[in-house]
Short mmCIF file of C-alpha atoms in Angstrom, two decimals:
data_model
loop_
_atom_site.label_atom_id
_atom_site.label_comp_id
_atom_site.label_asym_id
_atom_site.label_seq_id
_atom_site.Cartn_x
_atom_site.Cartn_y
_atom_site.Cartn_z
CA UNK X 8 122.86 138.01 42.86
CA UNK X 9 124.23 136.63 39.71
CA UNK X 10 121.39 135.07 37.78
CA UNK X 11 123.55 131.65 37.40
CA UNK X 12 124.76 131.69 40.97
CA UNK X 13 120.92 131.75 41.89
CA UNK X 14 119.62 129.13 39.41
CA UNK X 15 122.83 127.18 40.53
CA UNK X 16 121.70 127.83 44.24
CA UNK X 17 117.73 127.18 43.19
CA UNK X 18 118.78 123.27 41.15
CA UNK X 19 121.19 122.40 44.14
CA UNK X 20 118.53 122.78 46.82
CA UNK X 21 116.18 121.20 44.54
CA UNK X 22 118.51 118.01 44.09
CA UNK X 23 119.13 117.91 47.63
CA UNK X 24 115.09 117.74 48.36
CA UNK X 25 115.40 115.23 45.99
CA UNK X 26 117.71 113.28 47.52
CA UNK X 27 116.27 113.39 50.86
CA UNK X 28 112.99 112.64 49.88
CA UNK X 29 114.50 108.97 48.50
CA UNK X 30 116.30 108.36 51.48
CA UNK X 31 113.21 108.99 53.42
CA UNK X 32 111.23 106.95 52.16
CA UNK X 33 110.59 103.56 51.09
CA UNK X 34 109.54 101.02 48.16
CA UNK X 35 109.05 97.49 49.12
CA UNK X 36 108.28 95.63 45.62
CA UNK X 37 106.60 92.13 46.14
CA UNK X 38 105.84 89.12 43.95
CA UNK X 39 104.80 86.09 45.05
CA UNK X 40 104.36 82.99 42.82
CA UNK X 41 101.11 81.29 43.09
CA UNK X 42 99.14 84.31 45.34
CA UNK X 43 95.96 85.36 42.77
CA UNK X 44 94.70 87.71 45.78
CA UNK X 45 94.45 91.51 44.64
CA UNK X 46 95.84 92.54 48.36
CA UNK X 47 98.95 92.52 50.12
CA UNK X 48 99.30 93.93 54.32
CA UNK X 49 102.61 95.12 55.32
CA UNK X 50 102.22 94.63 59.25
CA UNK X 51 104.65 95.58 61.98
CA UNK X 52 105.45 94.54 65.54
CA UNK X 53 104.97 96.96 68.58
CA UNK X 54 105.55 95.01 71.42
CA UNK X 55 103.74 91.99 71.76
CA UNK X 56 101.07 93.72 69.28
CA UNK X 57 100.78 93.55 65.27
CA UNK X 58 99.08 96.82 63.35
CA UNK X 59 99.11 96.79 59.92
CA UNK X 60 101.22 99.60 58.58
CA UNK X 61 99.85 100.01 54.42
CA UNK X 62 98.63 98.03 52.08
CA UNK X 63 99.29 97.31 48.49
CA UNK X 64 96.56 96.09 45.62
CA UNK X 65 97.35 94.81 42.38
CA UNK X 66 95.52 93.06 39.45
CA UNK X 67 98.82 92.00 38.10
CA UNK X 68 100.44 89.93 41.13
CA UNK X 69 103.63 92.64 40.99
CA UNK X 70 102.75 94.61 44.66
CA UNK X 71 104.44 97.77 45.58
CA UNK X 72 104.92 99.30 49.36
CA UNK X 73 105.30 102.95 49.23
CA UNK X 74 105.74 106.24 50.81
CA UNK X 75 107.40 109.16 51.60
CA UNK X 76 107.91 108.60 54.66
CA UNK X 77 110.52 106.10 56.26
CA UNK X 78 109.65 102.64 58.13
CA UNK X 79 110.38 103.43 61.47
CA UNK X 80 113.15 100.35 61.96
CA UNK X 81 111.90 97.46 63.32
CA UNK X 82 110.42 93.46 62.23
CA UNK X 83 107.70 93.65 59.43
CA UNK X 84 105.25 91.20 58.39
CA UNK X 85 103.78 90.94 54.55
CA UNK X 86 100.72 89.68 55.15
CA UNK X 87 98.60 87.35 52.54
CA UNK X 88 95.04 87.14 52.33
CA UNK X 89 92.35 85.82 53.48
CA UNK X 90 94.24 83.60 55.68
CA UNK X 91 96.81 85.70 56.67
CA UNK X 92 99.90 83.86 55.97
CA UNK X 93 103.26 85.92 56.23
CA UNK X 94 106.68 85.92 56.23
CA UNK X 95 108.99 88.44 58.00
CA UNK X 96 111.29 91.10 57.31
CA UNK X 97 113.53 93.38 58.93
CA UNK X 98 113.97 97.61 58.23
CA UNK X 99 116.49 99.25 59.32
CA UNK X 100 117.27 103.10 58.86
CA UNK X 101 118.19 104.01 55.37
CA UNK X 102 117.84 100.85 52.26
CA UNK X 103 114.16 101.01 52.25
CA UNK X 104 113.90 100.41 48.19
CA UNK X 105 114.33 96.81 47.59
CA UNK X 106 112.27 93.90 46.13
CA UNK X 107 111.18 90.80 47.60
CA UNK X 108 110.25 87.27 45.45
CA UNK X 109 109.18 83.82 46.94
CA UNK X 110 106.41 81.49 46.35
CA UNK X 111 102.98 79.92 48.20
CA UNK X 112 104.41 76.86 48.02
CA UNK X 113 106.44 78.04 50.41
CA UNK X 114 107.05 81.83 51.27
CA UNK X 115 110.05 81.45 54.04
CA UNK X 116 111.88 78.89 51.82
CA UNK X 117 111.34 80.41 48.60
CA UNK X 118 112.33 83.99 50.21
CA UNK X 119 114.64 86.38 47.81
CA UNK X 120 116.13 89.72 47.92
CA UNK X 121 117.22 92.22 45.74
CA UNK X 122 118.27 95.43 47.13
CA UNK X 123 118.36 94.38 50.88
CA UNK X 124 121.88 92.45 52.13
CA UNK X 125 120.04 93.22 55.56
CA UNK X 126 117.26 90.82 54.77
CA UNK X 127 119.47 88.10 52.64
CA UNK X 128 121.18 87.95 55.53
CA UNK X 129 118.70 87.74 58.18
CA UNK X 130 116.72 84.92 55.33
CA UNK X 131 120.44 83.19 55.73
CA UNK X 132 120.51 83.36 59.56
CA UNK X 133 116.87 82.02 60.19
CA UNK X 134 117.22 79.11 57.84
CA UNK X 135 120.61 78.19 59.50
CA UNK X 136 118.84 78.56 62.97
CA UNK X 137 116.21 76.12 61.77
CA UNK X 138 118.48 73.61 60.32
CA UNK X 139 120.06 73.55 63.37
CA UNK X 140 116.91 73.45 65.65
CA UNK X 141 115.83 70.48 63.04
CA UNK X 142 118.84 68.75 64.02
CA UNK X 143 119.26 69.49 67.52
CA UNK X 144 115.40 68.07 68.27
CA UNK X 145 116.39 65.18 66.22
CA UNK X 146 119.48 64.35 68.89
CA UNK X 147 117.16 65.00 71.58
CA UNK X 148 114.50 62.91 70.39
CA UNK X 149 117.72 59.94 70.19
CA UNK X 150 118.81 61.16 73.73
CA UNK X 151 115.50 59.99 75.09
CA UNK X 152 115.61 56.69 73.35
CA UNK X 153 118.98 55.34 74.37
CA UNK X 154 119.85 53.19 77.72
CA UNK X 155 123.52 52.90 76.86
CA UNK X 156 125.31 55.72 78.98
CA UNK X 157 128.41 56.00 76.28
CA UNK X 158 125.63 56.91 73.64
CA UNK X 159 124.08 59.25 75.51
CA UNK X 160 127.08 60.55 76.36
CA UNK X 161 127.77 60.88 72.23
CA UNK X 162 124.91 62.24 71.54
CA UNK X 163 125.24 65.02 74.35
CA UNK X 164 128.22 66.11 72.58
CA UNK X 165 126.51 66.13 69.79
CA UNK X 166 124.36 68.86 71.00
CA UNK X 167 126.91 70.81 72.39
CA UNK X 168 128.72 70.90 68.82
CA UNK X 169 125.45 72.44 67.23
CA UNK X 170 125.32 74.85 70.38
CA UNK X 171 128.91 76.35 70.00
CA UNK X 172 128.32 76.56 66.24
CA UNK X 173 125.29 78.53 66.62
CA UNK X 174 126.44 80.93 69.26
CA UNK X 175 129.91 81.55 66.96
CA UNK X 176 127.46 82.81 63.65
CA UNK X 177 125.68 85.04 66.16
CA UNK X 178 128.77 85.90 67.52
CA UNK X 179 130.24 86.59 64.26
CA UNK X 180 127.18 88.36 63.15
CA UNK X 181 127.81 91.03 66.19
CA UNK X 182 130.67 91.41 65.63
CA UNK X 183 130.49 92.44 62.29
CA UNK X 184 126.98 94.27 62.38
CA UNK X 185 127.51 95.69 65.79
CA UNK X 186 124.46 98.13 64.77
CA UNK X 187 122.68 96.18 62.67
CA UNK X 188 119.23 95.67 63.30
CA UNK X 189 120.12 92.03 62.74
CA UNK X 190 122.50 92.33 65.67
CA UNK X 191 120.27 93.45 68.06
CA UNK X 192 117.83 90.85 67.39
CA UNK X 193 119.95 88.39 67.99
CA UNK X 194 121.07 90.06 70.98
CA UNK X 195 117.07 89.71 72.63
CA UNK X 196 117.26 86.05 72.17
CA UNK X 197 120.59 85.09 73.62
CA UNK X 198 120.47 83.58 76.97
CA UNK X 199 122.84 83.66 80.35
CA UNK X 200 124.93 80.33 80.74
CA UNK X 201 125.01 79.36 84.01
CA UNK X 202 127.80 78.14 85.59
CA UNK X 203 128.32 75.01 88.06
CA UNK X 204 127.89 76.22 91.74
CA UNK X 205 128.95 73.57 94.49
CA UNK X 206 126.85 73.06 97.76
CA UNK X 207 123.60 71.20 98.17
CA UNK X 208 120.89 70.68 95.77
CA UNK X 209 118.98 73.54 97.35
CA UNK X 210 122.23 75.78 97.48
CA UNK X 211 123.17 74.95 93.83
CA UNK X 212 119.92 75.87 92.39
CA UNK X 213 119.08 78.99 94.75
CA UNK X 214 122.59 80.28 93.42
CA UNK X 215 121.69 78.94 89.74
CA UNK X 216 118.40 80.98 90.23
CA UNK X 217 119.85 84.40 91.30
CA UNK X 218 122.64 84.26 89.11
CA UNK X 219 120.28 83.77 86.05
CA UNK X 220 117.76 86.74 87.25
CA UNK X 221 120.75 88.66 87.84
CA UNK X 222 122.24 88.38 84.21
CA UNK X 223 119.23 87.70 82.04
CA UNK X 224 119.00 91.64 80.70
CA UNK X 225 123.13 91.54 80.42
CA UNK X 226 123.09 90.92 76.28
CA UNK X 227 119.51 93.04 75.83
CA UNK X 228 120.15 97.24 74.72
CA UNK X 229 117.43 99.26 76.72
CA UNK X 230 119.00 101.77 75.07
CA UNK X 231 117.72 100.98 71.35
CA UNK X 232 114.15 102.27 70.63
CA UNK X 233 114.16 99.76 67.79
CA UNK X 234 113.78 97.12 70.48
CA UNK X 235 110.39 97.37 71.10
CA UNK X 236 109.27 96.80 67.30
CA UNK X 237 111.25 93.53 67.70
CA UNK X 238 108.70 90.65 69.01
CA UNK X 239 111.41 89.10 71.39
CA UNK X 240 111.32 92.36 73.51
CA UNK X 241 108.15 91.68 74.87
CA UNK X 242 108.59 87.99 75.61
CA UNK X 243 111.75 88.85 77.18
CA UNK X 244 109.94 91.39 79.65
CA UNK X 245 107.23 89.56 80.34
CA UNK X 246 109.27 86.54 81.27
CA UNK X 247 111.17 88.43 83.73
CA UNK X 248 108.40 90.17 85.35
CA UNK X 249 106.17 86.79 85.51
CA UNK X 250 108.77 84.28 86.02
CA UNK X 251 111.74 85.71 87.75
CA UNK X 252 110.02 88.10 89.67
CA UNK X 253 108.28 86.90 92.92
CA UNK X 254 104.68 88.11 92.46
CA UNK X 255 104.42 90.47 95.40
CA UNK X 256 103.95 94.43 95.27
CA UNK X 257 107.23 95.04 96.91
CA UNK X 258 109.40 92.60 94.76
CA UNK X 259 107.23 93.42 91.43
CA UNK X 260 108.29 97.14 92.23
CA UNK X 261 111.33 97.14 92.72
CA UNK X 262 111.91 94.81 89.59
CA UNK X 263 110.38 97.99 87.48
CA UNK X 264 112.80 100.24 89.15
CA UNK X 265 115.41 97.99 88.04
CA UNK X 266 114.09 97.83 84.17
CA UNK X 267 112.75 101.19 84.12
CA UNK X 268 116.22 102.41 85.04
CA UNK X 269 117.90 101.01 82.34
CA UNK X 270 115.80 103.29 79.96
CA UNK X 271 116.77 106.67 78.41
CA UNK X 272 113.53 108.46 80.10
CA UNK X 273 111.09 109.98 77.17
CA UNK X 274 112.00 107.15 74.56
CA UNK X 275 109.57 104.79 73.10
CA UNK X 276 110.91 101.76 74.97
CA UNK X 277 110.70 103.79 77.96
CA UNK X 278 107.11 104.59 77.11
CA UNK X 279 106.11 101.25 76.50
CA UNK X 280 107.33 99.41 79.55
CA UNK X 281 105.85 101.79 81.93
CA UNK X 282 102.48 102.14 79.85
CA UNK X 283 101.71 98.55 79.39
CA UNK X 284 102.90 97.91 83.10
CA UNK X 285 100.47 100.38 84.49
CA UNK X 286 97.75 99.20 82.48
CA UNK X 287 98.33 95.50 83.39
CA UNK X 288 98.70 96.65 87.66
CA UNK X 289 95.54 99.36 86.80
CA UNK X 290 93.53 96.11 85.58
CA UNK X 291 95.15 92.87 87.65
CA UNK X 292 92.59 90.68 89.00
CA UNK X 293 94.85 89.70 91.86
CA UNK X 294 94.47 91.48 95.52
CA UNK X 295 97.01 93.96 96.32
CA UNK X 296 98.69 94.67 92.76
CA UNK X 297 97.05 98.18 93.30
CA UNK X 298 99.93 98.69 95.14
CA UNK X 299 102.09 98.48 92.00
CA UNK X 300 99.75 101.14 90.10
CA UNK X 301 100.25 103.44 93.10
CA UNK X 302 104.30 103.46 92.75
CA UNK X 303 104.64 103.34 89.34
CA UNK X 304 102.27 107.04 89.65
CA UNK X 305 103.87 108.75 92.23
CA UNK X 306 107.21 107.62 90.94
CA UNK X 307 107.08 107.97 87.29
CA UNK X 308 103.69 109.74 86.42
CA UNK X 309 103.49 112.21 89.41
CA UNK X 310 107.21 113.19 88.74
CA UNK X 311 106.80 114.42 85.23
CA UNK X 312 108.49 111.15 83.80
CA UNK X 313 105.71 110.62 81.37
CA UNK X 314 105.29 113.74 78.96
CA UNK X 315 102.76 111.69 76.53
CA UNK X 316 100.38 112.17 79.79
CA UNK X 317 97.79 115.13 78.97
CA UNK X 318 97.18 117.35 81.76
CA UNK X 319 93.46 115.71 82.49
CA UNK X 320 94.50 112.35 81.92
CA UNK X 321 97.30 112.85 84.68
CA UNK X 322 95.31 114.90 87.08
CA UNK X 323 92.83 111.64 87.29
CA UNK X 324 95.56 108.75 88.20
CA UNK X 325 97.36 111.20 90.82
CA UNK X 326 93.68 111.61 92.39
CA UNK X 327 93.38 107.50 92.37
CA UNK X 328 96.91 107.24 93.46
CA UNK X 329 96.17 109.35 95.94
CA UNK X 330 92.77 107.14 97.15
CA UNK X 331 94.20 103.93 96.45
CA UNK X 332 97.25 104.58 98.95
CA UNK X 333 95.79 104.28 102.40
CA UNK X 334 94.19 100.96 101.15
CA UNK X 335 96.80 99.31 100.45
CA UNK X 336 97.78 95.97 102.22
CA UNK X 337 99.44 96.28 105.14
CA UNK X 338 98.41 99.69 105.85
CA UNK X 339 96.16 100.97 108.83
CA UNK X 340 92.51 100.98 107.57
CA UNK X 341 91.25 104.67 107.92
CA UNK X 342 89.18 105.35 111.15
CA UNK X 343 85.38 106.08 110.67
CA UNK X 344 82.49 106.72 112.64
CA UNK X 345 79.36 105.71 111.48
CA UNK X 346 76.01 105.27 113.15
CA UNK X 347 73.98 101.90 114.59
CA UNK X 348 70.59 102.42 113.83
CA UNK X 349 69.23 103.99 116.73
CA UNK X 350 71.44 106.60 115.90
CA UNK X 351 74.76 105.31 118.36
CA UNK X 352 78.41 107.03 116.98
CA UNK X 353 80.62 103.69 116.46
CA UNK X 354 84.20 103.99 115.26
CA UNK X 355 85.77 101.16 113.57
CA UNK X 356 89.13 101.36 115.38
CA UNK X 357 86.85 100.65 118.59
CA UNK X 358 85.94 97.09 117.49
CA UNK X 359 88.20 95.00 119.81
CA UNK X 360 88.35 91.42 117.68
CA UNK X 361 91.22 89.34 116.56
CA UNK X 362 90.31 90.13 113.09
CA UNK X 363 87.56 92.85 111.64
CA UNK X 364 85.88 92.79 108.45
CA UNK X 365 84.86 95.43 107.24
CA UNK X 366 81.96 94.69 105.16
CA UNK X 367 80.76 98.20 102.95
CA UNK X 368 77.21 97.17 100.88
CA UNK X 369 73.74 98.27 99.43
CA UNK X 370 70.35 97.06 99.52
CA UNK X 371 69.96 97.09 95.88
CA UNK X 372 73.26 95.72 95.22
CA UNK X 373 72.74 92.46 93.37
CA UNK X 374 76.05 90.89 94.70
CA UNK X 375 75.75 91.62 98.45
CA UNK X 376 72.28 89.77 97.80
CA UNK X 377 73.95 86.65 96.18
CA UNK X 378 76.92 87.00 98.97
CA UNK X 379 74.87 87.47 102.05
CA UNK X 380 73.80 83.60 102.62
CA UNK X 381 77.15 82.65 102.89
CA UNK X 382 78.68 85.41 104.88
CA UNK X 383 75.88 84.81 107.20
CA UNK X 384 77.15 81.27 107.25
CA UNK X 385 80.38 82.13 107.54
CA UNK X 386 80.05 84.88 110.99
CA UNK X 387 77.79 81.98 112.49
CA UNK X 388 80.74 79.69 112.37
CA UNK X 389 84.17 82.29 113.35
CA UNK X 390 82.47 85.04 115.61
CA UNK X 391 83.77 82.44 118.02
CA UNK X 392 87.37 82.86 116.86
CA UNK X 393 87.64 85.99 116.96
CA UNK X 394 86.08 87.69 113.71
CA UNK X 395 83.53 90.94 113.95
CA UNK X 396 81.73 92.28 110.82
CA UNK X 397 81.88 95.59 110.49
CA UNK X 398 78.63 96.28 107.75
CA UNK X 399 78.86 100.02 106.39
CA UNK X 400 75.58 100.29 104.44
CA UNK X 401 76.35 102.89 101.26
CA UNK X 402 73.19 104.54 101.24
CA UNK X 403 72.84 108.01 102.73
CA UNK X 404 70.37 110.68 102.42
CA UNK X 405 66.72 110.11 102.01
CA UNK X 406 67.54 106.62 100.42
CA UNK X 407 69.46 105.90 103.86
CA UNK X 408 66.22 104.41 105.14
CA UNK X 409 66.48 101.18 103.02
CA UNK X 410 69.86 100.13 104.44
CA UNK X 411 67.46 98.82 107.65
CA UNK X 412 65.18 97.89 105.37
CA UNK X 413 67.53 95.61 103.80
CA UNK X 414 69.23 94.51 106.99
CA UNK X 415 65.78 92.71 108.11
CA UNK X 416 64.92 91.45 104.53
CA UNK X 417 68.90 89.43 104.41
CA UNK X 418 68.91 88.61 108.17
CA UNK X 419 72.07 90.68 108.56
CA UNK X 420 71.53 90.85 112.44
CA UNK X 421 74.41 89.62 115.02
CA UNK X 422 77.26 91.76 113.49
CA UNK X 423 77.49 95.35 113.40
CA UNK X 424 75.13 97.32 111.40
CA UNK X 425 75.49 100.75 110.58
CA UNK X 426 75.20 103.40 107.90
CA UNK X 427 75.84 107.52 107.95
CA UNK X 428 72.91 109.84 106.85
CA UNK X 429 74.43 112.79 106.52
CA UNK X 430 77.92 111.08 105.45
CA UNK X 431 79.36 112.82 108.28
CA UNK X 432 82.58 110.22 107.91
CA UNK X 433 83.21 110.98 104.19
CA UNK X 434 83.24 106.77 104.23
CA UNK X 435 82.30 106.48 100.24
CA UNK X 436 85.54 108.77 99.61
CA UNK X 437 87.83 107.47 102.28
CA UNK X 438 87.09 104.07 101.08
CA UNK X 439 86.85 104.88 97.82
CA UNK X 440 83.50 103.35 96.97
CA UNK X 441 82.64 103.19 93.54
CA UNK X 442 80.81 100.07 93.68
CA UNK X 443 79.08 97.22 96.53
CA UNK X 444 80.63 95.34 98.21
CA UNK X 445 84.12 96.48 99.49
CA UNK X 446 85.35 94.04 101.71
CA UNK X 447 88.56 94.58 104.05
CA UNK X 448 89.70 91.71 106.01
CA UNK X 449 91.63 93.86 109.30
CA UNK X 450 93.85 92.13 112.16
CA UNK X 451 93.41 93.50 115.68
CA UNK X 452 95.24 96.39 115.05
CA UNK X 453 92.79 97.61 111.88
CA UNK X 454 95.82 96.57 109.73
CA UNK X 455 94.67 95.37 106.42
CA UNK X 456 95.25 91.59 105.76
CA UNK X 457 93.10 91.49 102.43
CA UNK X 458 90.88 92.83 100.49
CA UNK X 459 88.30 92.42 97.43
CA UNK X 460 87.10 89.48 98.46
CA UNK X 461 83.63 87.33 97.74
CA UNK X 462 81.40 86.41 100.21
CA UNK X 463 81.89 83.34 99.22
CA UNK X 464 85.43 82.87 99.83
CA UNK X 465 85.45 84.55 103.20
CA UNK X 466 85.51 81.16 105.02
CA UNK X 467 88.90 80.11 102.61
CA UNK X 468 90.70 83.47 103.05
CA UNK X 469 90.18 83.42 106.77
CA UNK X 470 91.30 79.85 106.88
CA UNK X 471 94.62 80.79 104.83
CA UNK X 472 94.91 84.12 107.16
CA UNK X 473 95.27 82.06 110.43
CA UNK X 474 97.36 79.63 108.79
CA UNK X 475 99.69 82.10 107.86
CA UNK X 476 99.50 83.77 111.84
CA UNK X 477 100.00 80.81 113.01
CA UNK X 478 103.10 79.56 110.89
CA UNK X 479 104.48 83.05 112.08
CA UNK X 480 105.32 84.55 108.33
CA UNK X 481 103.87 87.76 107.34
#
């Protein structure tokens, strides 16, 4: 090779490094009037979480963000200390290098940019979305005062004016940023209008309702990962899954599907909604939202929808998918035979009573101690109507000898008593028992009504159960 052609080749791979390494990576410069603090956070957004993302120190009040490495795009925070004021900014791909100057006094108003049209922009569109909010709560404030109907009427207008002026700058501001970052924020926060639907009240606002619900996700890209490092994303979810979404397994579900569907599977956004979902079914507090945790594993997890998954992790919410699924609500409790204590097979499908509970406890358990007086209490006054207790004591083995023990000591006689020494039923694994007391509230046909419930509420949950049989809903 000619010796020029190669130096040529060596500088013009060189400058090309070069060059890629500024465009990857950034340079935030900061300087804020008044702070004397030596440090400076640059935070981010990651759904409805903050993490702090580097941090800057200087003696001289002139702070610099850097790295090599690009900002993944999203909304930033520069963080003040020690009382953690901030003010936000948006990254997009590429522009990283640019400086930022405001004041204590007050950062948002005092907010300038050098370097960023991205951010001068987005510092323009907030502080016109304020004005306007100033003035629009200002007209509703005046609405609320007035008694003259042509006033009213004035001031409604009013607020319509400041409505269609907003909605034409974001309008504007899509149209010409259609993949600005800036866009798709704005995008998250507009809403569906509704229109006018005739019939009666109840008509008009059932029809109001589904329309909404059925249009709310129409402006919002699923398709964007830089969604979920916008704070509106979350909101946005959480509001549909809380407040449009009837809070029942089978509704909750399918409103997943729906979301879940609209995600390119593998992508962060797609990760994110069906991680924090899981978690928040894995840990709900209400009865029967194990249900959700059991779909969203078969459907997603169990079908190799979740790569991130290791191979251990996986293996243990398939086997408690697996467990959790005859247990559901609404499903046919699993059949077991256990023993009385004079050693008398009894099989919990052969318990003919309106309604079984199955009651699954320990001697030393410090709960089915606390619970006992009132579930005592409670069989005295609905064995008459109907209800059998079902009491699986968990102790097998040698230590199997306390469960009678403990049946004399909390007066547990009238219901059923039994336990299995040997475990011959596999009850602890059928019924998944990891702790005492598991409680299963059955109907005649050993179909679970409830579950997870206190001895203390038994009286209340059987009270709502027959009001429900009797009203004739499911």
């Amino acid at each position: 090779m000619n010796i020029k052609v190669f130096f040529g080749f060596i500088l013009t791979n060189l400058l090309i490094l070069s060059l890629n390494g500024v465009a990857q990576g950034y340079e935030i410069k900061v300087n804020i009037k008044g702070y004397t603090n030596d440090t400076l956070l640059l935070g981010y957004h990651y759904g409805d979480k903050q993490y702090i993302k580097d941090t800057s120190v200087s003696k001289s009040g002139n702070f610099v963000f850097k790295a090599d490495t690009a900002l993944e795009s999203g909304m930033y925070l520069v963080v003040l200390q020690p009382d953690h004021q901030f003010f936000q900014i948006l990254i997009d791909a590429g522009k990283q290098k640019f400086s930022i100057e405001t004041d204590t006094s007050d950062l948002a108003g005092h907010l300038k940019f050098k370097g960023s049209p991205l951010n001068t922009d987005f510092n323009k569109y907030i502080d016109f979305i304020s004005e306007n909010r100033l003035k629009a709560d200002s007209i509703g404030h005046l609405i609320k005062q007035q008694e003259n109907n042509a006033d009213i009427s004035k001031l409604k207008s009013q607020l319509e004016s400041i409505d269609k002026s907003v909605k034409s700058r974001q309008n504007q501001i899509i149209k010409d940023q259609p993949n600005s970052i800036l866009s798709l924020l704005i995008k998250w926060t507009l809403d569906v209008e509704v229109p006018e639907f005739v019939g009666t009240e109840e008509e008009k606002n059932e029809k109001a309702f589904y329309h909404y619900k059925s249009h709310y996700f129409d402006f919002a890209d699923f398709q964007d990962d830089r969604s979920v490092r916008l704070p509106l994303f979350h909101s946005k979810l959480e509001r549909f899954m809380q407040k449009l979404t009837v809070q029942i397994p089978d509704s909750i579900n399918s409103s997943l599907d729906y979301i879940l569907s609209k995600c390119k599977v593998g992508t962060d956004l797609f990760k994110y909604v069906l991680s924090t979902q899981l978690n928040t079914f894995a840990n709900s507090k209400y009865v029967g939202m194990d249900a959700v945790y059991v779909h969203l594993v078969e459907e997603y997890y169990g079908k190799g929808k979740a790569p991130w998954i290791d191979a251990e992790a996986l293996a243990k919410m398939t086997a408690d998918a697996k467990a959790l699924k005859p247990l559901l609500i609404d499903k046919i409790a699993p059949n077991i035979t256990v023993f009385k204590q004079d050693s008398t097979p009894i099989s919990l499908h052969d318990v003919k009573a309106k309604y079984t509970i199955l009651l699954i406890w320990a001697p030393d358990c410090g709960h089915c101690k606390q619970s006992m007086p009132s579930i005592k209490k409670f069989y005295e006054e609905y064995k008459s109507k109907g209800v059998e207790i079902f009491a699986v004591c968990s102790k097998t083995g040698p230590d199997e000898k306390t469960c009678w023990e403990g049946v004399s000591q909390l007066g547990m006689g009238g219901w059923i008593n039994t336990s299995d020494p040997q475990h011959k039923s596999k009850f602890r694994l059928v019924y998944d028992v990891k702790t005492t007391p598991q409680v299963y509230f059955l109907d005649e046909n050993k179909k679970i009504l409830t579950k997870k419930i206190a001895g203390e509420q038994f009286k209340e949950v059987m009270d709502k159960i027959n009001a429900i049989q009797k009203s004739g809903t499911n």
